[in-house]
Coordinates of N, CA, C and O in Angstrom, one line a residue:
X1035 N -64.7 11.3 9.4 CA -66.1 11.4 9.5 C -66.5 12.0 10.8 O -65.9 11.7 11.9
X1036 N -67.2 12.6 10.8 CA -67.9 13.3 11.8 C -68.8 13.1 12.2 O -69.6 13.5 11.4
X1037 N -69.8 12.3 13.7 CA -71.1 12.2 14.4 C -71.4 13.4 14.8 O -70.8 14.5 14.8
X1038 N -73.0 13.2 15.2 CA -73.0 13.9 16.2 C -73.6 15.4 15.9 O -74.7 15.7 16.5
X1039 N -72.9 16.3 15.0 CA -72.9 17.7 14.9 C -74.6 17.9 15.0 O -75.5 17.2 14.8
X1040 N -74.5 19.0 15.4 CA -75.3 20.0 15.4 C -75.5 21.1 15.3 O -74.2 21.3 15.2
X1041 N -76.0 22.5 15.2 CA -76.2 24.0 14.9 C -75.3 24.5 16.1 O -74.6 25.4 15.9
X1042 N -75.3 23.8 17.3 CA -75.3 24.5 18.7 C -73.3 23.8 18.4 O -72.7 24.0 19.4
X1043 N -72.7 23.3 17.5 CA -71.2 23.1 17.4 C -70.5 24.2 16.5 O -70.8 24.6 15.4
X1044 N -69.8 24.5 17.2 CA -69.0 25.7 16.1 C -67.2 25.4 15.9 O -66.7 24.6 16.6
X1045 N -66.7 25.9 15.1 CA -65.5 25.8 14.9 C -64.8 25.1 15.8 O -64.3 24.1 15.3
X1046 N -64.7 25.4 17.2 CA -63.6 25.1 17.9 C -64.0 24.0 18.8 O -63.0 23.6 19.3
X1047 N -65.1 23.4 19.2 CA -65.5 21.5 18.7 C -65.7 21.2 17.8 O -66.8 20.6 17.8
X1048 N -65.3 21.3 16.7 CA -64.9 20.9 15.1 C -63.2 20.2 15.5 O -62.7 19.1 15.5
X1049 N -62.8 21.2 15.8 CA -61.4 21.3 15.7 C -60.7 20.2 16.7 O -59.8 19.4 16.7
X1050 N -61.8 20.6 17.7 CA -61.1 19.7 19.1 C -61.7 18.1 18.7 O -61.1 17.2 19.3
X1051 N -62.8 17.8 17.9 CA -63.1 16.4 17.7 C -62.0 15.9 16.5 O -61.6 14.8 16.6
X1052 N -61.8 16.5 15.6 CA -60.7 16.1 15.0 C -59.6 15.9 15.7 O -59.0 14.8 15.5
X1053 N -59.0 16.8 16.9 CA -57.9 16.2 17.8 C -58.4 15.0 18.1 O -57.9 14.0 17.8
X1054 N -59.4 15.1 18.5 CA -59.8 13.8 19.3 C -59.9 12.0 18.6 O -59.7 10.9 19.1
X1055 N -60.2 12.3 17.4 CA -60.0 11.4 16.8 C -59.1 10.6 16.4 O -59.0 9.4 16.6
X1056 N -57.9 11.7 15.6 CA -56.5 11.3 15.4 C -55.9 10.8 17.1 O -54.9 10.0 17.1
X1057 N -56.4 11.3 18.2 CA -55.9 10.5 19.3 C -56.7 9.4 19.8 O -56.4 8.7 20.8
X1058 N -57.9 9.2 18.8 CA -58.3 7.9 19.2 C -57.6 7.0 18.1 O -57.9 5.9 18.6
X1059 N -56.9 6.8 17.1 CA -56.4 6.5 16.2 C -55.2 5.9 16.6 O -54.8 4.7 16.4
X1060 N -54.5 6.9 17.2 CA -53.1 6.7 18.4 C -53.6 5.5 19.4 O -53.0 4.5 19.5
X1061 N -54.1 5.6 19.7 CA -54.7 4.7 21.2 C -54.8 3.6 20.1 O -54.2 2.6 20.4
X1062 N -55.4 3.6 18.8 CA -55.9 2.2 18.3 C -54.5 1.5 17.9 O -54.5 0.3 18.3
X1063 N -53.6 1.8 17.4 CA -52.0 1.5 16.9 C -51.8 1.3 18.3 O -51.2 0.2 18.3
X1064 N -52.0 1.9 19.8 CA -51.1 1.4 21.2 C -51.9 -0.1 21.0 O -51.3 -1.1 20.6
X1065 N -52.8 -0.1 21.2 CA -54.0 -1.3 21.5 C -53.6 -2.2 20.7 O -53.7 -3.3 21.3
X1066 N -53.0 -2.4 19.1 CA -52.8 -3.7 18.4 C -51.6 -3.8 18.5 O -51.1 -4.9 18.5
X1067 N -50.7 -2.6 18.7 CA -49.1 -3.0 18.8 C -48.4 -4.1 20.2 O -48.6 -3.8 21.3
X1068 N -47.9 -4.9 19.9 CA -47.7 -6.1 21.1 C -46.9 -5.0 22.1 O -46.1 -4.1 21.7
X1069 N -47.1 -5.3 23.5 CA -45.9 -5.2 24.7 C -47.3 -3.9 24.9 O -48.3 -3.8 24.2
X1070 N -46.7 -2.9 26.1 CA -47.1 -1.7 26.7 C -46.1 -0.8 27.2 O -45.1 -0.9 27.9
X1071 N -46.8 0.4 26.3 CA -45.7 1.6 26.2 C -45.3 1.8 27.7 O -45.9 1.2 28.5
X1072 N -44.6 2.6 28.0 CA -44.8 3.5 29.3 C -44.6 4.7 29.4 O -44.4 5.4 30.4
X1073 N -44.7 5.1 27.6 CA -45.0 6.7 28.0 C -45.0 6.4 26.0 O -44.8 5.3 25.4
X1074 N -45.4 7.8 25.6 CA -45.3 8.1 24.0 C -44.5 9.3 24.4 O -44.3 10.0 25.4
X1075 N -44.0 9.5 23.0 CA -42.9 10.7 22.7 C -43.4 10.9 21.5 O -43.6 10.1 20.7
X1076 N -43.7 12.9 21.4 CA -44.1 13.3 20.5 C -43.5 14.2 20.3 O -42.9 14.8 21.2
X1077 N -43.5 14.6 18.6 CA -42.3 15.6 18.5 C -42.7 15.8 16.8 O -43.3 14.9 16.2
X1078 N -42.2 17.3 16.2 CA -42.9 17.7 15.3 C -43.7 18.7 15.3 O -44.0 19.1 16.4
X1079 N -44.2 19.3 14.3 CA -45.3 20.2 14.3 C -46.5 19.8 15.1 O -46.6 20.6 16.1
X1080 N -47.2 19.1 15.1 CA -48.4 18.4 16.1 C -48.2 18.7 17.5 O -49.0 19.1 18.3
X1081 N -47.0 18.4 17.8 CA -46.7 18.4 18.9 C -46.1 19.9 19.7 O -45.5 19.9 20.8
X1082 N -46.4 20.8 19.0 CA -46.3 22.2 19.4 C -47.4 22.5 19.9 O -47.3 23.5 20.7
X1083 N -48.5 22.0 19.7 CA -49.4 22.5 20.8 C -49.7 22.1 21.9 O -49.2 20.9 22.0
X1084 N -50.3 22.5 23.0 CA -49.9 21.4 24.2 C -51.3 20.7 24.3 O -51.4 19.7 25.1
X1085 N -52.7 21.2 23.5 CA -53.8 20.9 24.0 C -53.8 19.5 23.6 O -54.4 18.7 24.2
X1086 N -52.9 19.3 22.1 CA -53.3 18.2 21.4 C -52.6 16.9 22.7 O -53.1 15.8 23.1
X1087 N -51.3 17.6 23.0 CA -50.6 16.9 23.6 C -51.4 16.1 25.0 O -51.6 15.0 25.4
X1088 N -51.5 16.9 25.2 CA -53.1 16.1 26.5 C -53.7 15.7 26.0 O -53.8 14.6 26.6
X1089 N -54.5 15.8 25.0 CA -55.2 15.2 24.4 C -55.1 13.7 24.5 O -55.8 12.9 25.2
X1090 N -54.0 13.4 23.5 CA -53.4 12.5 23.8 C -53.4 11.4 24.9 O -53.9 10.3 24.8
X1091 N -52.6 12.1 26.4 CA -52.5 11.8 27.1 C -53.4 11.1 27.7 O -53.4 10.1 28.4
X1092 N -54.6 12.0 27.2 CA -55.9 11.4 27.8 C -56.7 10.5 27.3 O -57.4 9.8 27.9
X1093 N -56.5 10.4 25.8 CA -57.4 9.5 25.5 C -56.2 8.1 25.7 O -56.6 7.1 26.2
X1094 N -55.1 8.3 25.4 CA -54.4 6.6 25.5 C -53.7 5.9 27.2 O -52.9 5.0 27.4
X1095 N -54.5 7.1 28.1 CA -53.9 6.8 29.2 C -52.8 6.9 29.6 O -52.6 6.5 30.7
X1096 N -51.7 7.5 28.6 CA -50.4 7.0 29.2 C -49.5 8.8 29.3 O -49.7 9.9 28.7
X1097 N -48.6 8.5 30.4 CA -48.0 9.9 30.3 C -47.2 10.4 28.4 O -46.6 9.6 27.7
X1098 N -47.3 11.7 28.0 CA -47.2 11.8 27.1 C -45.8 12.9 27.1 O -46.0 13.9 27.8
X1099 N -44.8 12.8 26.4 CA -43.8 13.3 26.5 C -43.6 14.2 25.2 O -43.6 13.7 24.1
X1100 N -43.4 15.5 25.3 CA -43.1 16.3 24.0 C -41.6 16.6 24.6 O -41.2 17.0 25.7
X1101 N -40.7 16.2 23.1 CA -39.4 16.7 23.1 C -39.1 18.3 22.8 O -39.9 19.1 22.3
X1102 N -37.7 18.6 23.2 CA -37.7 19.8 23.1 C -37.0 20.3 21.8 O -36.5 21.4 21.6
X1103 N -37.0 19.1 20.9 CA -36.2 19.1 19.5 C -37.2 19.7 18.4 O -38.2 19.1 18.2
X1104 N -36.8 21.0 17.7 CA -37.7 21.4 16.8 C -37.3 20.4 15.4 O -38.3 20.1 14.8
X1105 N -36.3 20.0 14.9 CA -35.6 19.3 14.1 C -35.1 17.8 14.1 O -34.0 17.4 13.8
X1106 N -36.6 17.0 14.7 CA -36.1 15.5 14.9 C -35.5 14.8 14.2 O -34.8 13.9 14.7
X1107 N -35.5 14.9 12.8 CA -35.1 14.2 11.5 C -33.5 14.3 12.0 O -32.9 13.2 12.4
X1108 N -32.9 15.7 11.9 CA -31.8 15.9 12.4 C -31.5 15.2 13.4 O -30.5 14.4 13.3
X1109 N -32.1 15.2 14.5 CA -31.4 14.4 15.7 C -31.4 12.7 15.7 O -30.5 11.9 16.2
X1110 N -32.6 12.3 14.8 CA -32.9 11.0 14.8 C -30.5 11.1 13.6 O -29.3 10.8 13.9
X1111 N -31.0 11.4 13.0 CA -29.7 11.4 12.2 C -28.2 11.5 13.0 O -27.2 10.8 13.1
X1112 N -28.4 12.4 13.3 CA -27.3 13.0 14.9 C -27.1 11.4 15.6 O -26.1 10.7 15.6
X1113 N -28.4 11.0 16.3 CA -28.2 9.2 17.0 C -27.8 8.2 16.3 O -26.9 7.5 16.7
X1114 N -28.4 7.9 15.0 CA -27.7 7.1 14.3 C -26.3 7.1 13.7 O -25.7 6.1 13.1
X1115 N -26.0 8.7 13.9 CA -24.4 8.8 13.3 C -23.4 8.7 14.6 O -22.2 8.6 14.7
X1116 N -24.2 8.7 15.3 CA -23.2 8.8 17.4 C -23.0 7.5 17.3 O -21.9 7.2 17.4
X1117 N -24.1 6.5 17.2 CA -23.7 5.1 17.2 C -23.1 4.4 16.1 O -22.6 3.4 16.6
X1118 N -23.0 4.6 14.7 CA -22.2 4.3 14.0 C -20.6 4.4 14.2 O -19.8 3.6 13.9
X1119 N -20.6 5.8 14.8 CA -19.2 6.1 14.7 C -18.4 5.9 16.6 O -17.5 6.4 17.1
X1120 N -19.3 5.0 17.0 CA -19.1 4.1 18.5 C -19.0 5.3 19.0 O -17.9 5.3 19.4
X1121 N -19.5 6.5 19.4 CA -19.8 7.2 20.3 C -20.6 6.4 21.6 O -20.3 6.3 22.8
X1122 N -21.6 6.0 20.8 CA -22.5 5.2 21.8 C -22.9 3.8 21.4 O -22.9 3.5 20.2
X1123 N -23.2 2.7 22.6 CA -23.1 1.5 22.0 C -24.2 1.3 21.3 O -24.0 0.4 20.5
X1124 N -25.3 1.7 21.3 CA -26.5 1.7 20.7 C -27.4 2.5 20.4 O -27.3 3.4 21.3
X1125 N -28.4 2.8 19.7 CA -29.2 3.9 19.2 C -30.3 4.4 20.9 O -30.2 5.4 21.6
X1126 N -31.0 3.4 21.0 CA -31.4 3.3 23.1 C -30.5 4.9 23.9 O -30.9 5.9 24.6
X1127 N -29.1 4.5 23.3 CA -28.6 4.8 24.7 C -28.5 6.4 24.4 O -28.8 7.3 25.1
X1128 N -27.8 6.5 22.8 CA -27.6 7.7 22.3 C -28.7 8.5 22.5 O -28.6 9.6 23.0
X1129 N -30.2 7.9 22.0 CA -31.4 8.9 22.0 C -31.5 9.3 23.6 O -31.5 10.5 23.8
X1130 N -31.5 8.1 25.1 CA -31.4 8.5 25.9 C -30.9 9.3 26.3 O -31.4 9.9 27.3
X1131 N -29.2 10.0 25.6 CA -28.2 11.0 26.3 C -28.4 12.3 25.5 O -28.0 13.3 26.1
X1132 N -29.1 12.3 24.1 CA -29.2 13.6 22.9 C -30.7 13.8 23.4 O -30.9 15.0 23.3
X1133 N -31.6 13.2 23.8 CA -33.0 14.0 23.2 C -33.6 14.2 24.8 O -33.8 13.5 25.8
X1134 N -33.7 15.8 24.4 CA -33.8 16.3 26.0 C -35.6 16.5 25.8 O -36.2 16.8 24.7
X1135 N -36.2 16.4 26.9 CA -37.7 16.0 27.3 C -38.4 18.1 27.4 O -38.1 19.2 27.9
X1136 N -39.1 17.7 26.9 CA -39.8 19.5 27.0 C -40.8 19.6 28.4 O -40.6 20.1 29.5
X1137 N -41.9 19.1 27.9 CA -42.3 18.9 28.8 C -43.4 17.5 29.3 O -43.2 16.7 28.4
X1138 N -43.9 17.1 29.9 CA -44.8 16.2 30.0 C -46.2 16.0 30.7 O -46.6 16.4 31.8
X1139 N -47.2 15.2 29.5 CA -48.7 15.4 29.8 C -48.8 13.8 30.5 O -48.5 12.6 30.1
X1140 N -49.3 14.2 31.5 CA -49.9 12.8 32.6 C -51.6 13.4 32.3 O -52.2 14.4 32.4
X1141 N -51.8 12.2 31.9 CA -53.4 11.6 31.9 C -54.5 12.2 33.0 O -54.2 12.0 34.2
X1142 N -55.5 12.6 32.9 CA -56.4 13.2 33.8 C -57.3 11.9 33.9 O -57.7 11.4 32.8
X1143 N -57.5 11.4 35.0 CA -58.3 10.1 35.3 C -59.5 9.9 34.9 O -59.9 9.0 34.3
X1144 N -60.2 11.0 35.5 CA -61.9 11.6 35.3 C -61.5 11.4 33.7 O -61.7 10.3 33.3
X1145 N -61.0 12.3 33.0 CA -60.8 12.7 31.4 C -61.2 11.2 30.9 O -62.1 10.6 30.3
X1146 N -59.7 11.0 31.4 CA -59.5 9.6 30.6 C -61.0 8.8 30.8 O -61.7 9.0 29.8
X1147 N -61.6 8.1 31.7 CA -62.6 7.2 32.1 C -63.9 7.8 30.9 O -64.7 7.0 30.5
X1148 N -63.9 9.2 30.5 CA -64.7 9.7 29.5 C -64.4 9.3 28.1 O -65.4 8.9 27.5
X1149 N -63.4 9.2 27.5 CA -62.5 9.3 26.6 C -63.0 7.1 26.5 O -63.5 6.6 25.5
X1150 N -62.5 6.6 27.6 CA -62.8 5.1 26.9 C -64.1 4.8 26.6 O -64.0 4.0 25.7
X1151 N -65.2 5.2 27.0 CA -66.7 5.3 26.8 C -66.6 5.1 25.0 O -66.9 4.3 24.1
X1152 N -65.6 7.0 24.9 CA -65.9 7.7 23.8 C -65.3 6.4 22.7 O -65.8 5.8 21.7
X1153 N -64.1 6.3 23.3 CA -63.6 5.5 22.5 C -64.2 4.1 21.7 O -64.0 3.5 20.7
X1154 N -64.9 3.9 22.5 CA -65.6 2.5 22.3 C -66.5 2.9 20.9 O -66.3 2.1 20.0
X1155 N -67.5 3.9 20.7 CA -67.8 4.3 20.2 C -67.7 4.6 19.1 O -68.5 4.6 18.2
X1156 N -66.1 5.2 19.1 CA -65.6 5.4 18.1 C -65.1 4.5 17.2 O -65.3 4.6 16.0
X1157 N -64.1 3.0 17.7 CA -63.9 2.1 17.2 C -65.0 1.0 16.7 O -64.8 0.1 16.0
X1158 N -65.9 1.3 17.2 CA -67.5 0.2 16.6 C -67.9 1.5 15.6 O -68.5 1.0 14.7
X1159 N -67.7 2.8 15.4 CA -68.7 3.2 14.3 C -67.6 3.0 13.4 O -68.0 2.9 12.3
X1160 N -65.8 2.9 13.4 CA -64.7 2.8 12.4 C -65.1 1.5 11.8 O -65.0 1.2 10.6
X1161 N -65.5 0.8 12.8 CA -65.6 -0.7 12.0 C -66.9 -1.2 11.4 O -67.1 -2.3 10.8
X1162 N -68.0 0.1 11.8 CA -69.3 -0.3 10.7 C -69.3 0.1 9.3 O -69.8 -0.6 8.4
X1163 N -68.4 1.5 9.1 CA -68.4 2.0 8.2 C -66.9 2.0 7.2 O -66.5 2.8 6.5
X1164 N -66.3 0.6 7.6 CA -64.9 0.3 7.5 C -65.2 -0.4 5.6 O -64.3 -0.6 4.7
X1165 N -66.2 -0.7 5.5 CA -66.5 -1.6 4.0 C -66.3 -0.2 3.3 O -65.5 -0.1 2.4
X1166 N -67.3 1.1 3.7 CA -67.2 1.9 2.9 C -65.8 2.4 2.9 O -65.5 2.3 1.7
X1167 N -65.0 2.8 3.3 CA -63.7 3.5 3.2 C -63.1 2.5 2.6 O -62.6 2.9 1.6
X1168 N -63.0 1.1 2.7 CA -61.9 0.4 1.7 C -62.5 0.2 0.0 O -62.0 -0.6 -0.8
X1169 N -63.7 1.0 -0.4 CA -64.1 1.3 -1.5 C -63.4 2.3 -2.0 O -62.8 2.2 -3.1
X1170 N -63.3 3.7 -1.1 CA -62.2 4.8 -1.3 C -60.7 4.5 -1.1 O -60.0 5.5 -1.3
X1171 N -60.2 3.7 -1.0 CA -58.9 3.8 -0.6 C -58.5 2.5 -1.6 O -59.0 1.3 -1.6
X1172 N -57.4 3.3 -2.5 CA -57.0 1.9 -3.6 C -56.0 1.0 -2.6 O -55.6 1.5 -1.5
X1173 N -55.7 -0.2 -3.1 CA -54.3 -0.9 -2.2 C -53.8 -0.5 -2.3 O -53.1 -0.8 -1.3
X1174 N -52.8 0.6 -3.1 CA -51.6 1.2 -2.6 C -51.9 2.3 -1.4 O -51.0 3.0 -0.9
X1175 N -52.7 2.3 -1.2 CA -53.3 3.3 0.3 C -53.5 5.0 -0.2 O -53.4 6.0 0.5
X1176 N -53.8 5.0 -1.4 CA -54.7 6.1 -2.4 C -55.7 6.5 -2.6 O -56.4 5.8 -3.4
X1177 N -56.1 7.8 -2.1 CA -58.2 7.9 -2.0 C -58.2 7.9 -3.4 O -57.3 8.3 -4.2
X1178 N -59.3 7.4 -3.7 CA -59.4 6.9 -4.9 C -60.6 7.9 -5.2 O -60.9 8.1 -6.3
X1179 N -61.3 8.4 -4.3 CA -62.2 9.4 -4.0 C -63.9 8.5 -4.7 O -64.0 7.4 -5.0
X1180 N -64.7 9.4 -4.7 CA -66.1 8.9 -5.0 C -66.8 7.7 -3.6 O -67.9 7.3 -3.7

């Protein structure tokens, strides 16, 4: 869902509030998941761009790391076969020594301090309009549409 728009938004704040969302989304999974990250690792298609990758960074505060793996499935596979076959004592140590770091987004302060405002926002209009979406969405987690 979309706020907000007006005549004077065109494509490319379209595009960037969709980033923005799916990284407020991210920040919502950091915020209920127990403990505190000290960094996210992203990797995948999404993560080829670098705008998204800030993005990121900025809305959940935290330094954001894109790998330099175009093929994670593979590597995730690669670590769990290094540790099976006692290369390495544990999956930890294996991803530590196989998955080399591309590059890394640190948090813009100013950015961020905008982004929690936004965020707040965002999570009070998810949870007003949270009855209607679980009308759309069957329990097996299927838009049911209408």
């Amino acid at each position: 869902m979309l706020t907000g728009l007006t005549f004077g938004h065109g494509r490319p704040q379209i595009a960037r509030a969709v980033l923005e969302g799916l990284a407020y989304v991210i920040r919502h999974c950091l915020d209920t998941a127990p403990g505190e990250p000290g960094e996210l690792r992203l990797c995948g298609g999404g993560a080829s761009g670098a705008v998204w990758c800030q993005i990121i960074a900025d809305v959940c505060g935290i330094d954001t790391v894109r790998t330099a793996d175009a093929e994670t499935g593979a590597k995730g596979a690669l670590i769990a076969a290094a540790t099976v076959l006692g290369e390495y004592p544990d999956p930890d140590v294996a991803a530590a020594a196989l998955v080399v770091e591309r590059d890394r987004f640190v948090p813009d302060t100013g950015v961020h301090d905008r982004y929690v405002a936004e965020y707040a926002e965002f999570h009070a209009t998810r949870e007003l309009v949270a009855h209607r979406w679980d009308r759309w969405v069957r329990p097996d987690g299927r838009c049911s549409g209408g």
